[in-house]
Amino acid sequence: MAPDPQAAKGLMATLLYIDDEEVIGIVVSRFFGMRGDVVRVAKTGAEARDAIQSEDPAVIFLDVWLGDESGADVMEWIVENHPAKASRVTFVTGEYPGAAGSPNLARFGRPVIHKPFDLTSLSAVLDAAESRAGT
C-alpha cells in the first residue's frame, strides 16, 4: 500500500495507541505503518496526555491498565480537557468484562476490544473513523 500523504508531509498522527505493554505497541505500530497509516504509541498516561494535546488522532486506542494509572483516569482527563476527542476512544483490555477491580468503562459509552485481539479489529475502527472524516 502506498505511504500516507499526511506522513510524507510530516502532519500529526492519525492513530494513537496507548498501552504500557511495549511489545503490543510495536506490533500495532508496524502493522499500521505497513498499511501506510501514521501511528503514535504512548506507554504512560503522561505520554498519552502529551500526544492528545499536541496531535489530532482520528482514533485513540486506550488500554484499561497502564503502568502508572488506569485508562479510565486518562479517559476522564480527555472528557474534561478535550471532549471532542472522547468520541475517538476505543478501550483495549485483557480483562474479562466485569472483572473485580476493573474500572467502570460503561459510563464512557465507548467500545471495548478485548485482548488478545486480531489486528483487523483495530483496522476496522480506524477505517470507519477515516470514512466518517471523508479521507
CSV table of C-alpha atoms in Angstrom, one decimal:
chain,number,residue,atom,x,y,z
A,1,MET,CA,0.0,0.0,0.0
A,2,ALA,CA,1.3,3.5,-0.8
A,3,PRO,CA,2.5,5.6,2.1
A,4,ASP,CA,0.1,8.0,3.7
A,5,PRO,CA,0.5,11.5,2.1
A,6,GLN,CA,0.0,13.0,5.5
A,7,ALA,CA,3.0,11.1,6.8
A,8,ALA,CA,5.1,12.4,3.9
A,9,LYS,CA,4.1,16.0,4.8
A,10,GLY,CA,5.0,15.4,8.5
A,11,LEU,CA,1.5,16.0,9.7
A,12,MET,CA,0.2,14.7,13.0
A,13,ALA,CA,-0.7,11.1,13.7
A,14,THR,CA,-3.9,9.6,12.6
A,15,LEU,CA,-3.8,6.8,15.2
A,16,LEU,CA,-2.8,6.9,18.8
A,17,TYR,CA,-2.2,3.6,20.6
A,18,ILE,CA,-1.8,3.9,24.4
A,19,ASP,CA,-0.5,0.8,26.2
A,20,ASP,CA,2.2,0.1,28.7
A,21,GLU,CA,2.9,-3.3,27.0
A,22,GLU,CA,5.7,-2.2,24.7
A,23,VAL,CA,5.6,-5.4,22.5
A,24,ILE,CA,1.9,-4.7,21.7
A,25,GLY,CA,2.7,-1.1,20.8
A,26,ILE,CA,5.5,-2.3,18.5
A,27,VAL,CA,3.2,-4.8,16.7
A,28,VAL,CA,0.4,-2.2,16.3
A,29,SER,CA,2.8,0.4,15.1
A,30,ARG,CA,4.4,-2.0,12.5
A,31,PHE,CA,1.0,-3.3,11.3
A,32,PHE,CA,-0.5,0.2,10.7
A,33,GLY,CA,2.8,1.6,9.4
A,34,MET,CA,2.8,-1.1,6.7
A,35,ARG,CA,-0.7,-0.1,5.8
A,36,GLY,CA,0.6,3.5,5.3
A,37,ASP,CA,-1.1,4.9,8.4
A,38,VAL,CA,0.6,7.4,10.7
A,39,VAL,CA,1.0,5.9,14.2
A,40,ARG,CA,1.9,7.3,17.6
A,41,VAL,CA,2.4,5.0,20.5
A,42,ALA,CA,2.3,6.2,24.2
A,43,LYS,CA,3.3,3.9,27.1
A,44,THR,CA,2.1,6.1,30.0
A,45,GLY,CA,-0.7,8.4,31.0
A,46,ALA,CA,1.7,11.4,30.7
A,47,GLU,CA,2.8,10.4,27.2
A,48,ALA,CA,-0.9,9.9,26.3
A,49,ARG,CA,-1.8,13.4,27.5
A,50,ASP,CA,1.1,15.0,25.7
A,51,ALA,CA,0.1,13.3,22.4
A,52,ILE,CA,-3.6,14.1,22.8
A,53,GLN,CA,-2.8,17.8,23.5
A,54,SER,CA,-0.4,18.1,20.6
A,55,GLU,CA,-1.9,15.9,18.0
A,56,ASP,CA,-5.3,15.3,16.4
A,57,PRO,CA,-5.5,11.5,16.0
A,58,ALA,CA,-8.5,10.1,14.2
A,59,VAL,CA,-8.6,7.1,16.6
A,60,ILE,CA,-7.3,6.6,20.1
A,61,PHE,CA,-6.9,3.1,21.4
A,62,LEU,CA,-6.6,3.2,25.2
A,63,ASP,CA,-5.5,0.3,27.3
A,64,VAL,CA,-7.5,-0.1,30.5
A,65,TRP,CA,-4.5,-0.6,32.7
A,66,LEU,CA,-1.4,1.5,32.1
A,67,GLY,CA,1.6,1.0,34.4
A,68,ASP,CA,1.1,4.4,36.1
A,69,GLU,CA,-2.7,4.7,36.1
A,70,SER,CA,-5.8,3.4,34.6
A,71,GLY,CA,-7.1,4.1,31.2
A,72,ALA,CA,-10.3,5.3,32.9
A,73,ASP,CA,-8.2,8.1,34.5
A,74,VAL,CA,-6.9,9.1,31.1
A,75,MET,CA,-10.4,9.0,29.6
A,76,GLU,CA,-11.7,11.2,32.4
A,77,TRP,CA,-8.9,13.7,31.6
A,78,ILE,CA,-9.9,13.5,27.9
A,79,VAL,CA,-13.5,14.1,28.6
A,80,GLU,CA,-12.7,17.1,30.8
A,81,ASN,CA,-9.9,18.7,28.7
A,82,HIS,CA,-10.5,17.5,25.1
A,83,PRO,CA,-14.2,16.5,24.9
A,84,ALA,CA,-14.3,16.4,21.1
A,85,LYS,CA,-11.6,13.7,21.2
A,86,ALA,CA,-13.5,11.5,23.7
A,87,SER,CA,-15.7,10.0,20.8
A,88,ARG,CA,-12.5,8.8,19.2
A,89,VAL,CA,-11.5,6.4,22.0
A,90,THR,CA,-11.8,2.7,21.9
A,91,PHE,CA,-10.7,0.8,25.0
A,92,VAL,CA,-8.5,-2.3,24.8
A,93,THR,CA,-8.2,-4.7,27.7
A,94,GLY,CA,-7.0,-8.1,28.7
A,95,GLU,CA,-9.6,-8.3,31.5
A,96,TYR,CA,-12.8,-10.2,31.5
A,97,PRO,CA,-15.9,-7.9,31.3
A,98,GLY,CA,-17.0,-7.0,34.8
A,99,ALA,CA,-13.8,-8.4,36.5
A,100,ALA,CA,-13.4,-7.5,40.1
A,101,GLY,CA,-11.4,-4.3,40.5
A,102,SER,CA,-11.9,-3.2,36.9
A,103,PRO,CA,-12.9,0.4,36.2
A,104,ASN,CA,-16.4,1.0,35.1
A,105,LEU,CA,-16.0,1.7,31.4
A,106,ALA,CA,-19.7,1.6,30.6
A,107,ARG,CA,-20.0,5.2,31.9
A,108,PHE,CA,-18.0,6.4,29.0
A,109,GLY,CA,-20.2,4.8,26.3
A,110,ARG,CA,-17.1,3.8,24.3
A,111,PRO,CA,-16.4,0.4,22.6
A,112,VAL,CA,-14.1,-2.1,24.1
A,113,ILE,CA,-11.8,-4.5,22.3
A,114,HIS,CA,-10.6,-7.5,24.3
A,115,LYS,CA,-7.0,-8.8,24.2
A,116,PRO,CA,-5.8,-10.8,22.6
A,117,PHE,CA,-7.2,-9.0,19.6
A,118,ASP,CA,-6.9,-9.6,15.9
A,119,LEU,CA,-5.3,-6.5,14.3
A,120,THR,CA,-8.1,-6.4,11.8
A,121,SER,CA,-10.5,-5.4,14.6
A,122,LEU,CA,-8.3,-2.3,15.2
A,123,SER,CA,-8.2,-1.7,11.5
A,124,ALA,CA,-12.0,-1.7,11.3
A,125,VAL,CA,-12.2,1.0,13.9
A,126,LEU,CA,-9.6,3.2,12.1
A,127,ASP,CA,-11.2,2.6,8.7
A,128,ALA,CA,-14.6,3.6,10.0
A,129,ALA,CA,-13.2,6.8,11.5
A,130,GLU,CA,-11.4,7.7,8.3
A,131,SER,CA,-14.7,7.0,6.3
A,132,ARG,CA,-16.6,9.3,8.6
A,133,ALA,CA,-13.9,12.0,8.2
A,134,GLY,CA,-14.1,11.6,4.4
A,135,THR,CA,-10.5,10.6,3.9
